[in-house]
Every structure is written in structure tokens, then in C-alpha cells.
Amino acid sequence: MGTVSMTGVSKVYGGAHGVRALDNVDVHLAEGEFMALLGPSGCGKSTLLNMLAGFEGQTEGAISFDGRSVVKPGPDRGVVFQEAALLPWLTVWQNVVFGPQVQGVPRADYEPRAKEILRVVGLDAFHDALPAQLSGGMRQRVGIARALVMQPRALLMDEPFGALDAQTRLSMQQLLLEVWQRFKTTVLFVTHDIDEAILLADRVCIMTARPGRITRDIPITLPRPRT
Ligand code: ADP
Ligand code: ADP
């Protein structure tokens, strides 16, 4: 569960003579793997993530998640962006349970999990706070909680800590490792920060631009530092 397979994937934006954002990319993720996708701006990291999320279609090649062809977004793939885009008129709790409510999940099914997740992301005390009352780091915590409540088998994260100050970023990196160990989801983590990639991931794929390709695929074998 949570396996990703991309084979011969290319993406051209804007017709036959457009931008070749990705060129013949092959990448496979095993269940529970934490992979960072590292590269300069414009190399196609977001394009790759958005195709796996089902937000964009590929021009060539095959993309599957848990053995099924990806054609649209789904609750099996939780997505976290740089800004959480929370609904400003809803509380932390209401934002977190919004997804399952819209999907018609019975309250008895989502409520215990949502409570557990709020505790894991350290937002217990902010159950009734509104997004405007939270710091940037806390809003990202809500974003992660919102993705996790749908019980995704993969978390797709696009520069999730890119807008945070250095200290908040460190605490969010630690939090993400805790979340990953607790829920055992596969993680695809897009970043242009090499330190962050190596700190967090078991495996770092390096991309280059024009055309976007994965040029190195490096296992990170040293254990993570304990904190
Ligand atoms: P990264 O996430 O690594 O910064 P992107 O995936 O955003 O890279 O972009 C890869 C390339 O595709 C860039 O040249 C970018 O300008 C182009 N691109 C991305 N999205 C679009 C789009 N919607 N329309 C046209 N070109 C796009
Ligand atoms: P982090 O997300 O790493 O905890 P933040 O800068 O988001 O870093 O917040 C640091 C701490 O300050 C939070 O964990 C929280 O305890 C407290 N805090 C932040 N914003 C508020 C707020 N609006 N009201 C009360 N406490 C807050």
C-alpha cells in the first residue's frame, strides 16, 4: 500500500511545441518509503507531484498508485502545499474534519482519528482557534492534519516548510518524521533544500531542468539523528 510507479513519464505544457517540463522519468516508491525530490526551480518537481496527485495528466508514459492508473485526485493521496489554504471561517477542528464530512464519512469513524491526529501534530489546545489566530507553522500543522485525516497511503508534500522561519522549519521537520513513523505513509517530499532532503528522506532523487529529468537516485543509509 502506498506504492508509486511512474514509467517513461513525460509532460509537455502548451501543445507539441511547448515546454517539456518532464522527459522520460522513471520512478518507483515502495510502501512506507520517504523520498525527497531535490532540484532547482523549474526542473519539474511540482509537475511530477501534481501528476501523481491527479491534478495534471501526463503527456506520455504510465503513472500508477497501488497498482491502479492515476486519473484523478483521491483520498488515498494526501497533498500538502507551501500554504495550507485553510477555510478562514472554520476552526482548526472544523478544517480538519471538513474532508471526511464532505465525503460523507460517519462521524464515529473520523472523530477518533481526527482527535488522535490533532494530538500528534501538537494542536490539541487549538481545537477551537481560527486560522487567523495561528502562526504559519501551526497552520502547516493543520494542513498536515487535514491530509492525514483521510487516511492517505501517501503524503505528497510540495515545499511544505518553504515559507517558514528556520526555527519553525526545524520543529516541523521533526514533527513530520514523527508523523511518518506513526502513520507509516509513503512520503514524496519536494524541496530545493539539500540539507532538508538529506535530513528527512531515506532516498533523494536529484532532478535537473530543460528537460526535467531525474539524474541521480541516492539512498541515504545513515540513521537519522535522535532528538
Ligand atoms: P519546479 O517545481 O521544479 O520548480 P515545475 O514543475 O513547477 O518545476 O515546472 C517545470 C517547468 O514546467 C518549468 O519550465 C515551468 O515553467 C513549466 N510549467 C509548470 N507549470 C506550467 C503550466 N501550467 N503551464 C506551462 N508551463 C508550466
Ligand atoms: P512551531 O509550529 O514550530 O511550534 P510556531 O512559530 O508556529 O512554531 O509557534 C511556536 C509556538 O508558539 C507554538 O507551538 C505555540 O505553542 C505558540 N503559538 C504560536 N502562535 C500562537 C497563538 N496564536 N496563540 C498561542 N500560542 C501560539
PDB file of C-alpha atoms and ligand atoms in Angstrom:
ATOM      1  CA  MET A   1       0.000   0.000   0.000  1.00  0.00           C
ATOM      2  CA  GLY A   2       1.260   3.442  -0.903  1.00  0.00           C
ATOM      3  CA  THR A   3       3.343   2.219  -3.824  1.00  0.00           C
ATOM      4  CA  VAL A   4       4.112   4.557  -6.687  1.00  0.00           C
ATOM      5  CA  SER A   5       5.129   3.616 -10.194  1.00  0.00           C
ATOM      6  CA  MET A   6       5.969   6.146 -12.911  1.00  0.00           C
ATOM      7  CA  THR A   7       7.331   4.711 -16.141  1.00  0.00           C
ATOM      8  CA  GLY A   8       8.533   6.702 -19.139  1.00  0.00           C
ATOM      9  CA  VAL A   9       6.620   9.760 -17.979  1.00  0.00           C
ATOM     10  CA  SER A  10       6.884  12.992 -19.942  1.00  0.00           C
ATOM     11  CA  LYS A  11       4.960  16.214 -19.609  1.00  0.00           C
ATOM     12  CA  VAL A  12       4.781  18.890 -22.270  1.00  0.00           C
ATOM     13  CA  TYR A  13       2.881  22.056 -21.391  1.00  0.00           C
ATOM     14  CA  GLY A  14       1.235  24.030 -24.181  1.00  0.00           C
ATOM     15  CA  GLY A  15       0.970  21.657 -27.137  1.00  0.00           C
ATOM     16  CA  ALA A  16       3.501  19.951 -29.379  1.00  0.00           C
ATOM     17  CA  HIS A  17       5.995  22.836 -29.360  1.00  0.00           C
ATOM     18  CA  GLY A  18       5.531  23.719 -25.706  1.00  0.00           C
ATOM     19  CA  VAL A  19       7.718  23.341 -22.618  1.00  0.00           C
ATOM     20  CA  ARG A  20       8.987  19.792 -21.991  1.00  0.00           C
ATOM     21  CA  ALA A  21       8.724  20.029 -18.207  1.00  0.00           C
ATOM     22  CA  LEU A  22       9.482  16.321 -17.665  1.00  0.00           C
ATOM     23  CA  ASP A  23      11.262  13.967 -20.013  1.00  0.00           C
ATOM     24  CA  ASN A  24      11.034  10.185 -19.772  1.00  0.00           C
ATOM     25  CA  VAL A  25      11.032   9.916 -15.993  1.00  0.00           C
ATOM     26  CA  ASP A  26      11.039   6.535 -14.264  1.00  0.00           C
ATOM     27  CA  VAL A  27      10.483   6.453 -10.528  1.00  0.00           C
ATOM     28  CA  HIS A  28       9.153   3.799  -8.193  1.00  0.00           C
ATOM     29  CA  LEU A  29       8.396   4.122  -4.492  1.00  0.00           C
ATOM     30  CA  ALA A  30       7.882   1.204  -2.136  1.00  0.00           C
ATOM     31  CA  GLU A  31       5.366   1.163   0.697  1.00  0.00           C
ATOM     32  CA  GLY A  32       6.409   3.476   3.528  1.00  0.00           C
ATOM     33  CA  GLU A  33       9.371   4.913   1.676  1.00  0.00           C
ATOM     34  CA  PHE A  34      10.303   8.559   2.308  1.00  0.00           C
ATOM     35  CA  MET A  35      11.707  10.053  -0.864  1.00  0.00           C
ATOM     36  CA  ALA A  36      12.851  13.618  -1.363  1.00  0.00           C
ATOM     37  CA  LEU A  37      12.778  15.118  -4.823  1.00  0.00           C
ATOM     38  CA  LEU A  38      15.518  17.710  -4.960  1.00  0.00           C
ATOM     39  CA  GLY A  39      16.376  20.173  -7.705  1.00  0.00           C
ATOM     40  CA  PRO A  40      16.449  23.799  -8.798  1.00  0.00           C
ATOM     41  CA  SER A  41      13.362  25.853  -9.534  1.00  0.00           C
ATOM     42  CA  GLY A  42      11.751  24.834 -12.837  1.00  0.00           C
ATOM     43  CA  CYS A  43      13.135  21.271 -13.058  1.00  0.00           C
ATOM     44  CA  GLY A  44       9.670  19.736 -12.861  1.00  0.00           C
ATOM     45  CA  LYS A  45       9.334  18.731  -9.193  1.00  0.00           C
ATOM     46  CA  SER A  46       5.843  20.193  -8.796  1.00  0.00           C
ATOM     47  CA  THR A  47       4.798  18.802 -12.161  1.00  0.00           C
ATOM     48  CA  LEU A  48       5.788  15.294 -11.065  1.00  0.00           C
ATOM     49  CA  LEU A  49       3.978  15.665  -7.729  1.00  0.00           C
ATOM     50  CA  ASN A  50       0.858  17.156  -9.353  1.00  0.00           C
ATOM     51  CA  MET A  51       0.631  14.268 -11.806  1.00  0.00           C
ATOM     52  CA  LEU A  52       0.869  11.722  -9.006  1.00  0.00           C
ATOM     53  CA  ALA A  53      -1.775  13.686  -7.108  1.00  0.00           C
ATOM     54  CA  GLY A  54      -4.014  13.515 -10.188  1.00  0.00           C
ATOM     55  CA  PHE A  55      -4.156  17.297 -10.692  1.00  0.00           C
ATOM     56  CA  GLU A  56      -2.393  17.104 -14.073  1.00  0.00           C
ATOM     57  CA  GLY A  57      -2.322  14.457 -16.771  1.00  0.00           C
ATOM     58  CA  GLN A  58       0.932  13.206 -18.262  1.00  0.00           C
ATOM     59  CA  THR A  59       1.716  13.623 -21.968  1.00  0.00           C
ATOM     60  CA  GLU A  60       3.431  10.229 -22.251  1.00  0.00           C
ATOM     61  CA  GLY A  61       4.062   7.251 -20.006  1.00  0.00           C
ATOM     62  CA  ALA A  62       2.235   5.491 -17.201  1.00  0.00           C
ATOM     63  CA  ILE A  63       1.569   6.554 -13.608  1.00  0.00           C
ATOM     64  CA  SER A  64       0.051   4.210 -11.078  1.00  0.00           C
ATOM     65  CA  PHE A  65      -0.599   4.297  -7.374  1.00  0.00           C
ATOM     66  CA  ASP A  66      -1.147   0.995  -5.545  1.00  0.00           C
ATOM     67  CA  GLY A  67      -1.305  -0.689  -8.909  1.00  0.00           C
ATOM     68  CA  ARG A  68      -4.098   1.482 -10.286  1.00  0.00           C
ATOM     69  CA  SER A  69      -3.648   4.039 -13.009  1.00  0.00           C
ATOM     70  CA  VAL A  70      -3.828   7.602 -11.623  1.00  0.00           C
ATOM     71  CA  VAL A  71      -6.591   9.536 -13.372  1.00  0.00           C
ATOM     72  CA  LYS A  72      -7.807  11.947 -10.701  1.00  0.00           C
ATOM     73  CA  PRO A  73      -7.149  13.105  -7.126  1.00  0.00           C
ATOM     74  CA  GLY A  74      -8.282  10.756  -4.373  1.00  0.00           C
ATOM     75  CA  PRO A  75      -8.263  10.401  -0.580  1.00  0.00           C
ATOM     76  CA  ASP A  76      -5.532   7.748  -0.850  1.00  0.00           C
ATOM     77  CA  ARG A  77      -3.038  10.555  -1.675  1.00  0.00           C
ATOM     78  CA  GLY A  78      -2.891  13.451   0.817  1.00  0.00           C
ATOM     79  CA  VAL A  79      -1.376  16.641  -0.548  1.00  0.00           C
ATOM     80  CA  VAL A  80       0.357  19.401   1.428  1.00  0.00           C
ATOM     81  CA  PHE A  81       1.483  22.649  -0.205  1.00  0.00           C
ATOM     82  CA  GLN A  82       3.604  25.555   0.994  1.00  0.00           C
ATOM     83  CA  GLU A  83       0.495  27.363   2.249  1.00  0.00           C
ATOM     84  CA  ALA A  84      -2.258  25.358   3.889  1.00  0.00           C
ATOM     85  CA  ALA A  85      -5.145  27.422   2.377  1.00  0.00           C
ATOM     86  CA  LEU A  86      -7.401  26.756   5.352  1.00  0.00           C
ATOM     87  CA  LEU A  87     -11.025  27.851   5.315  1.00  0.00           C
ATOM     88  CA  PRO A  88     -10.737  31.066   7.362  1.00  0.00           C
ATOM     89  CA  TRP A  89     -14.254  30.983   8.835  1.00  0.00           C
ATOM     90  CA  LEU A  90     -13.821  27.455  10.220  1.00  0.00           C
ATOM     91  CA  THR A  91     -11.964  26.449  13.388  1.00  0.00           C
ATOM     92  CA  VAL A  92      -8.934  24.160  13.420  1.00  0.00           C
ATOM     93  CA  TRP A  93     -11.181  21.202  14.226  1.00  0.00           C
ATOM     94  CA  GLN A  94     -13.724  22.089  11.523  1.00  0.00           C
ATOM     95  CA  ASN A  95     -10.955  22.474   8.952  1.00  0.00           C
ATOM     96  CA  VAL A  96      -9.519  19.069   9.841  1.00  0.00           C
ATOM     97  CA  VAL A  97     -12.848  17.216   9.668  1.00  0.00           C
ATOM     98  CA  PHE A  98     -14.134  19.116   6.621  1.00  0.00           C
ATOM     99  CA  GLY A  99     -12.846  16.492   4.157  1.00  0.00           C
ATOM    100  CA  PRO A 100     -14.424  13.436   5.805  1.00  0.00           C
ATOM    101  CA  GLN A 101     -17.667  15.374   6.357  1.00  0.00           C
ATOM    102  CA  VAL A 102     -17.872  16.327   2.683  1.00  0.00           C
ATOM    103  CA  GLN A 103     -17.129  12.708   1.749  1.00  0.00           C
ATOM    104  CA  GLY A 104     -19.981  11.556   3.991  1.00  0.00           C
ATOM    105  CA  VAL A 105     -17.744   9.573   6.352  1.00  0.00           C
ATOM    106  CA  PRO A 106     -19.757   8.777   9.523  1.00  0.00           C
ATOM    107  CA  ARG A 107     -18.713  10.942  12.457  1.00  0.00           C
ATOM    108  CA  ALA A 108     -17.952   7.891  14.604  1.00  0.00           C
ATOM    109  CA  ASP A 109     -15.373   6.855  12.012  1.00  0.00           C
ATOM    110  CA  TYR A 110     -13.465  10.124  11.586  1.00  0.00           C
ATOM    111  CA  GLU A 111     -13.769  11.666  15.051  1.00  0.00           C
ATOM    112  CA  PRO A 112     -11.360   9.397  16.994  1.00  0.00           C
ATOM    113  CA  ARG A 113      -8.780   9.585  14.244  1.00  0.00           C
ATOM    114  CA  ALA A 114      -9.081  13.374  13.930  1.00  0.00           C
ATOM    115  CA  LYS A 115      -8.563  13.706  17.704  1.00  0.00           C
ATOM    116  CA  GLU A 116      -5.504  11.496  17.602  1.00  0.00           C
ATOM    117  CA  ILE A 117      -4.039  13.435  14.673  1.00  0.00           C
ATOM    118  CA  LEU A 118      -4.582  16.797  16.366  1.00  0.00           C
ATOM    119  CA  ARG A 119      -2.659  15.437  19.337  1.00  0.00           C
ATOM    120  CA  VAL A 120       0.163  14.074  17.166  1.00  0.00           C
ATOM    121  CA  VAL A 121       0.591  17.419  15.369  1.00  0.00           C
ATOM    122  CA  GLY A 122       0.502  19.287  18.688  1.00  0.00           C
ATOM    123  CA  LEU A 123      -2.725  21.220  18.112  1.00  0.00           C
ATOM    124  CA  ASP A 124      -4.844  19.830  20.948  1.00  0.00           C
ATOM    125  CA  ALA A 125      -5.030  23.198  22.646  1.00  0.00           C
ATOM    126  CA  PHE A 126      -6.019  24.957  19.403  1.00  0.00           C
ATOM    127  CA  HIS A 127      -9.121  22.887  18.615  1.00  0.00           C
ATOM    128  CA  ASP A 128     -11.380  25.957  18.504  1.00  0.00           C
ATOM    129  CA  ALA A 129      -8.889  28.524  17.181  1.00  0.00           C
ATOM    130  CA  LEU A 130      -9.455  30.198  13.828  1.00  0.00           C
ATOM    131  CA  PRO A 131      -6.684  30.085  11.181  1.00  0.00           C
ATOM    132  CA  ALA A 132      -6.021  33.837  11.571  1.00  0.00           C
ATOM    133  CA  GLN A 133      -5.089  33.229  15.231  1.00  0.00           C
ATOM    134  CA  LEU A 134      -2.358  30.743  14.310  1.00  0.00           C
ATOM    135  CA  SER A 135       1.274  31.160  13.328  1.00  0.00           C
ATOM    136  CA  GLY A 136       2.488  29.940   9.941  1.00  0.00           C
ATOM    137  CA  GLY A 137       3.939  26.781  11.473  1.00  0.00           C
ATOM    138  CA  MET A 138       0.693  25.986  13.196  1.00  0.00           C
ATOM    139  CA  ARG A 139      -1.295  26.491  10.004  1.00  0.00           C
ATOM    140  CA  GLN A 140       1.006  23.981   8.312  1.00  0.00           C
ATOM    141  CA  ARG A 141       0.327  21.568  11.172  1.00  0.00           C
ATOM    142  CA  VAL A 142      -3.391  21.921  10.418  1.00  0.00           C
ATOM    143  CA  GLY A 143      -2.627  21.290   6.743  1.00  0.00           C
ATOM    144  CA  ILE A 144      -0.805  18.069   7.611  1.00  0.00           C
ATOM    145  CA  ALA A 145      -3.624  17.014   9.967  1.00  0.00           C
ATOM    146  CA  ARG A 146      -6.184  17.707   7.251  1.00  0.00           C
ATOM    147  CA  ALA A 147      -4.287  15.480   4.819  1.00  0.00           C
ATOM    148  CA  LEU A 148      -3.839  12.674   7.371  1.00  0.00           C
ATOM    149  CA  VAL A 149      -7.449  12.509   8.485  1.00  0.00           C
ATOM    150  CA  MET A 150      -8.433  10.922   5.163  1.00  0.00           C
ATOM    151  CA  GLN A 151      -6.085   8.004   5.967  1.00  0.00           C
ATOM    152  CA  PRO A 152      -3.940   8.522   2.874  1.00  0.00           C
ATOM    153  CA  ARG A 153      -1.437   5.844   1.918  1.00  0.00           C
ATOM    154  CA  ALA A 154       0.916   8.537   0.625  1.00  0.00           C
ATOM    155  CA  LEU A 155       1.647  12.121   1.604  1.00  0.00           C
ATOM    156  CA  LEU A 156       2.670  14.298  -1.337  1.00  0.00           C
ATOM    157  CA  MET A 157       4.370  17.406   0.027  1.00  0.00           C
ATOM    158  CA  ASP A 158       5.425  20.319  -2.173  1.00  0.00           C
ATOM    159  CA  GLU A 159       7.913  22.576  -0.325  1.00  0.00           C
ATOM    160  CA  PRO A 160       5.701  22.323   2.757  1.00  0.00           C
ATOM    161  CA  PHE A 161       8.076  24.248   5.020  1.00  0.00           C
ATOM    162  CA  GLY A 162       9.412  26.677   2.404  1.00  0.00           C
ATOM    163  CA  ALA A 163       7.610  29.693   3.856  1.00  0.00           C
ATOM    164  CA  LEU A 164       8.622  29.093   7.492  1.00  0.00           C
ATOM    165  CA  ASP A 165      11.422  30.671   9.506  1.00  0.00           C
ATOM    166  CA  ALA A 166      14.444  28.493  10.268  1.00  0.00           C
ATOM    167  CA  GLN A 167      13.453  27.500  13.788  1.00  0.00           C
ATOM    168  CA  THR A 168       9.845  26.663  12.954  1.00  0.00           C
ATOM    169  CA  ARG A 169      11.122  24.709   9.990  1.00  0.00           C
ATOM    170  CA  LEU A 170      13.303  22.552  12.229  1.00  0.00           C
ATOM    171  CA  SER A 171      10.417  21.740  14.544  1.00  0.00           C
ATOM    172  CA  MET A 172       8.160  20.942  11.568  1.00  0.00           C
ATOM    173  CA  GLN A 173      10.798  18.617  10.093  1.00  0.00           C
ATOM    174  CA  GLN A 174      10.916  16.759  13.398  1.00  0.00           C
ATOM    175  CA  LEU A 175       7.128  16.641  13.505  1.00  0.00           C
ATOM    176  CA  LEU A 176       6.986  15.197  10.013  1.00  0.00           C
ATOM    177  CA  LEU A 177       9.371  12.393  10.967  1.00  0.00           C
ATOM    178  CA  GLU A 178       7.161  11.601  13.971  1.00  0.00           C
ATOM    179  CA  VAL A 179       4.068  11.580  11.773  1.00  0.00           C
ATOM    180  CA  TRP A 180       5.768   9.344   9.238  1.00  0.00           C
ATOM    181  CA  GLN A 181       6.842   6.871  11.905  1.00  0.00           C
ATOM    182  CA  ARG A 182       3.394   6.913  13.491  1.00  0.00           C
ATOM    183  CA  PHE A 183       1.246   6.520  10.353  1.00  0.00           C
ATOM    184  CA  LYS A 184       3.747   4.712   8.105  1.00  0.00           C
ATOM    185  CA  THR A 185       2.646   6.527   4.951  1.00  0.00           C
ATOM    186  CA  THR A 186       4.787   6.714   1.864  1.00  0.00           C
ATOM    187  CA  VAL A 187       6.147  10.281   1.536  1.00  0.00           C
ATOM    188  CA  LEU A 188       7.115  12.180  -1.597  1.00  0.00           C
ATOM    189  CA  PHE A 189       8.745  15.383  -0.379  1.00  0.00           C
ATOM    190  CA  VAL A 190       9.605  18.135  -2.871  1.00  0.00           C
ATOM    191  CA  THR A 191      12.299  20.596  -1.828  1.00  0.00           C
ATOM    192  CA  HIS A 192      15.157  22.648  -3.231  1.00  0.00           C
ATOM    193  CA  ASP A 193      16.996  22.476   0.098  1.00  0.00           C
ATOM    194  CA  ILE A 194      19.639  19.753   0.087  1.00  0.00           C
ATOM    195  CA  ASP A 195      20.026  19.775   3.883  1.00  0.00           C
ATOM    196  CA  GLU A 196      16.318  19.221   4.308  1.00  0.00           C
ATOM    197  CA  ALA A 197      16.267  16.424   1.730  1.00  0.00           C
ATOM    198  CA  ILE A 198      19.117  14.535   3.393  1.00  0.00           C
ATOM    199  CA  LEU A 199      17.846  15.108   6.928  1.00  0.00           C
ATOM    200  CA  LEU A 200      14.377  13.756   6.206  1.00  0.00           C
ATOM    201  CA  ALA A 201      14.480  11.205   3.426  1.00  0.00           C
ATOM    202  CA  ASP A 202      15.668   7.591   3.016  1.00  0.00           C
ATOM    203  CA  ARG A 203      16.264   8.337  -0.600  1.00  0.00           C
ATOM    204  CA  VAL A 204      16.983  11.501  -2.571  1.00  0.00           C
ATOM    205  CA  CYS A 205      16.234  11.830  -6.270  1.00  0.00           C
ATOM    206  CA  ILE A 206      18.030  14.738  -7.872  1.00  0.00           C
ATOM    207  CA  MET A 207      16.410  16.465 -10.829  1.00  0.00           C
ATOM    208  CA  THR A 208      17.840  18.762 -13.470  1.00  0.00           C
ATOM    209  CA  ALA A 209      15.945  21.147 -15.734  1.00  0.00           C
ATOM    210  CA  ARG A 210      15.483  21.537 -19.500  1.00  0.00           C
ATOM    211  CA  PRO A 211      14.277  18.953 -19.938  1.00  0.00           C
ATOM    212  CA  GLY A 212      13.244  17.827 -16.449  1.00  0.00           C
ATOM    213  CA  ARG A 213      14.888  14.540 -15.606  1.00  0.00           C
ATOM    214  CA  ILE A 214      15.899  12.506 -12.578  1.00  0.00           C
ATOM    215  CA  THR A 215      19.674  12.325 -12.865  1.00  0.00           C
ATOM    216  CA  ARG A 216      20.665  10.677  -9.566  1.00  0.00           C
ATOM    217  CA  ASP A 217      18.778   8.388  -7.189  1.00  0.00           C
ATOM    218  CA  ILE A 218      20.682   8.180  -3.914  1.00  0.00           C
ATOM    219  CA  PRO A 219      19.888   6.051  -0.869  1.00  0.00           C
ATOM    220  CA  ILE A 220      20.522   7.748   2.479  1.00  0.00           C
ATOM    221  CA  THR A 221      21.814   4.937   4.625  1.00  0.00           C
ATOM    222  CA  LEU A 222      22.893   6.634   7.844  1.00  0.00           C
ATOM    223  CA  PRO A 223      20.299   6.566  10.602  1.00  0.00           C
ATOM    224  CA  ARG A 224      18.511   9.797  11.412  1.00  0.00           C
ATOM    225  CA  PRO A 225      19.859  11.656  14.441  1.00  0.00           C
ATOM    226  CA  ARG A 226      17.746  11.147  17.566  1.00  0.00           C
ATOM    227  CA  THR A 227      16.441  14.322  19.125  1.00  0.00           C
TER     228      THR A 227
HETATM  229  P1  ADP B   1       9.658  23.016 -10.055  1.00  0.00           P
HETATM  230  O1  ADP B   1       8.533  22.540  -9.187  1.00  0.00           O
HETATM  231  O2  ADP B   1      10.839  22.112 -10.029  1.00  0.00           O
HETATM  232  O3  ADP B   1      10.024  24.446  -9.787  1.00  0.00           O
HETATM  233  P2  ADP B   1       7.667  22.967 -12.157  1.00  0.00           P
HETATM  234  O4  ADP B   1       7.149  21.589 -12.201  1.00  0.00           O
HETATM  235  O5  ADP B   1       6.849  23.988 -11.462  1.00  0.00           O
HETATM  236  O6  ADP B   1       9.150  22.961 -11.588  1.00  0.00           O
HETATM  237  O7  ADP B   1       7.919  23.492 -13.638  1.00  0.00           O
HETATM  238  C1  ADP B   1       8.657  22.751 -14.614  1.00  0.00           C
HETATM  239  C2  ADP B   1       8.622  23.507 -15.938  1.00  0.00           C
HETATM  240  O8  ADP B   1       7.299  23.481 -16.460  1.00  0.00           O
HETATM  241  C3  ADP B   1       9.021  24.969 -15.822  1.00  0.00           C
HETATM  242  O9  ADP B   1       9.700  25.318 -17.001  1.00  0.00           O
HETATM  243  C4  ADP B   1       7.690  25.668 -15.742  1.00  0.00           C
HETATM  244  O10 ADP B   1       7.791  26.989 -16.230  1.00  0.00           O
HETATM  245  C5  ADP B   1       6.812  24.804 -16.624  1.00  0.00           C
HETATM  246  N1  ADP B   1       5.409  24.818 -16.185  1.00  0.00           N
HETATM  247  C6  ADP B   1       4.935  24.417 -14.994  1.00  0.00           C
HETATM  248  N2  ADP B   1       3.591  24.527 -14.938  1.00  0.00           N
HETATM  249  C7  ADP B   1       3.213  25.031 -16.142  1.00  0.00           C
HETATM  250  C8  ADP B   1       1.945  25.352 -16.723  1.00  0.00           C
HETATM  251  N3  ADP B   1       0.803  25.191 -16.046  1.00  0.00           N
HETATM  252  N4  ADP B   1       1.955  25.827 -17.981  1.00  0.00           N
HETATM  253  C9  ADP B   1       3.087  25.969 -18.678  1.00  0.00           C
HETATM  254  N5  ADP B   1       4.301  25.669 -18.199  1.00  0.00           N
HETATM  255  C10 ADP B   1       4.366  25.208 -16.951  1.00  0.00           C
HETATM  256  P1  ADP B   2       6.050  25.645  15.769  1.00  0.00           P
HETATM  257  O1  ADP B   2       4.987  25.423  14.748  1.00  0.00           O
HETATM  258  O2  ADP B   2       7.347  25.048  15.431  1.00  0.00           O
HETATM  259  O3  ADP B   2       5.598  25.323  17.148  1.00  0.00           O
HETATM  260  P2  ADP B   2       5.439  28.423  15.633  1.00  0.00           P
HETATM  261  O4  ADP B   2       6.247  29.639  15.352  1.00  0.00           O
HETATM  262  O5  ADP B   2       4.326  28.076  14.721  1.00  0.00           O
HETATM  263  O6  ADP B   2       6.424  27.192  15.746  1.00  0.00           O
HETATM  264  O7  ADP B   2       4.871  28.549  17.097  1.00  0.00           O
HETATM  265  C1  ADP B   2       5.696  28.412  18.207  1.00  0.00           C
HETATM  266  C2  ADP B   2       4.808  28.147  19.426  1.00  0.00           C
HETATM  267  O8  ADP B   2       4.183  29.380  19.848  1.00  0.00           O
HETATM  268  C3  ADP B   2       3.660  27.211  19.130  1.00  0.00           C
HETATM  269  O9  ADP B   2       3.990  25.840  19.300  1.00  0.00           O
HETATM  270  C4  ADP B   2       2.603  27.657  20.105  1.00  0.00           C
HETATM  271  O10 ADP B   2       2.739  26.972  21.324  1.00  0.00           O
HETATM  272  C5  ADP B   2       2.882  29.117  20.270  1.00  0.00           C
HETATM  273  N1  ADP B   2       1.952  29.935  19.473  1.00  0.00           N
HETATM  274  C6  ADP B   2       2.108  30.300  18.179  1.00  0.00           C
HETATM  275  N2  ADP B   2       1.080  31.031  17.755  1.00  0.00           N
HETATM  276  C7  ADP B   2       0.241  31.135  18.813  1.00  0.00           C
HETATM  277  C8  ADP B   2      -1.028  31.756  19.012  1.00  0.00           C
HETATM  278  N3  ADP B   2      -1.667  32.433  18.057  1.00  0.00           N
HETATM  279  N4  ADP B   2      -1.591  31.654  20.216  1.00  0.00           N
HETATM  280  C9  ADP B   2      -0.968  30.983  21.190  1.00  0.00           C
HETATM  281  N5  ADP B   2       0.221  30.372  21.062  1.00  0.00           N
HETATM  282  C10 ADP B   2       0.803  30.434  19.893  1.00  0.00           C
END
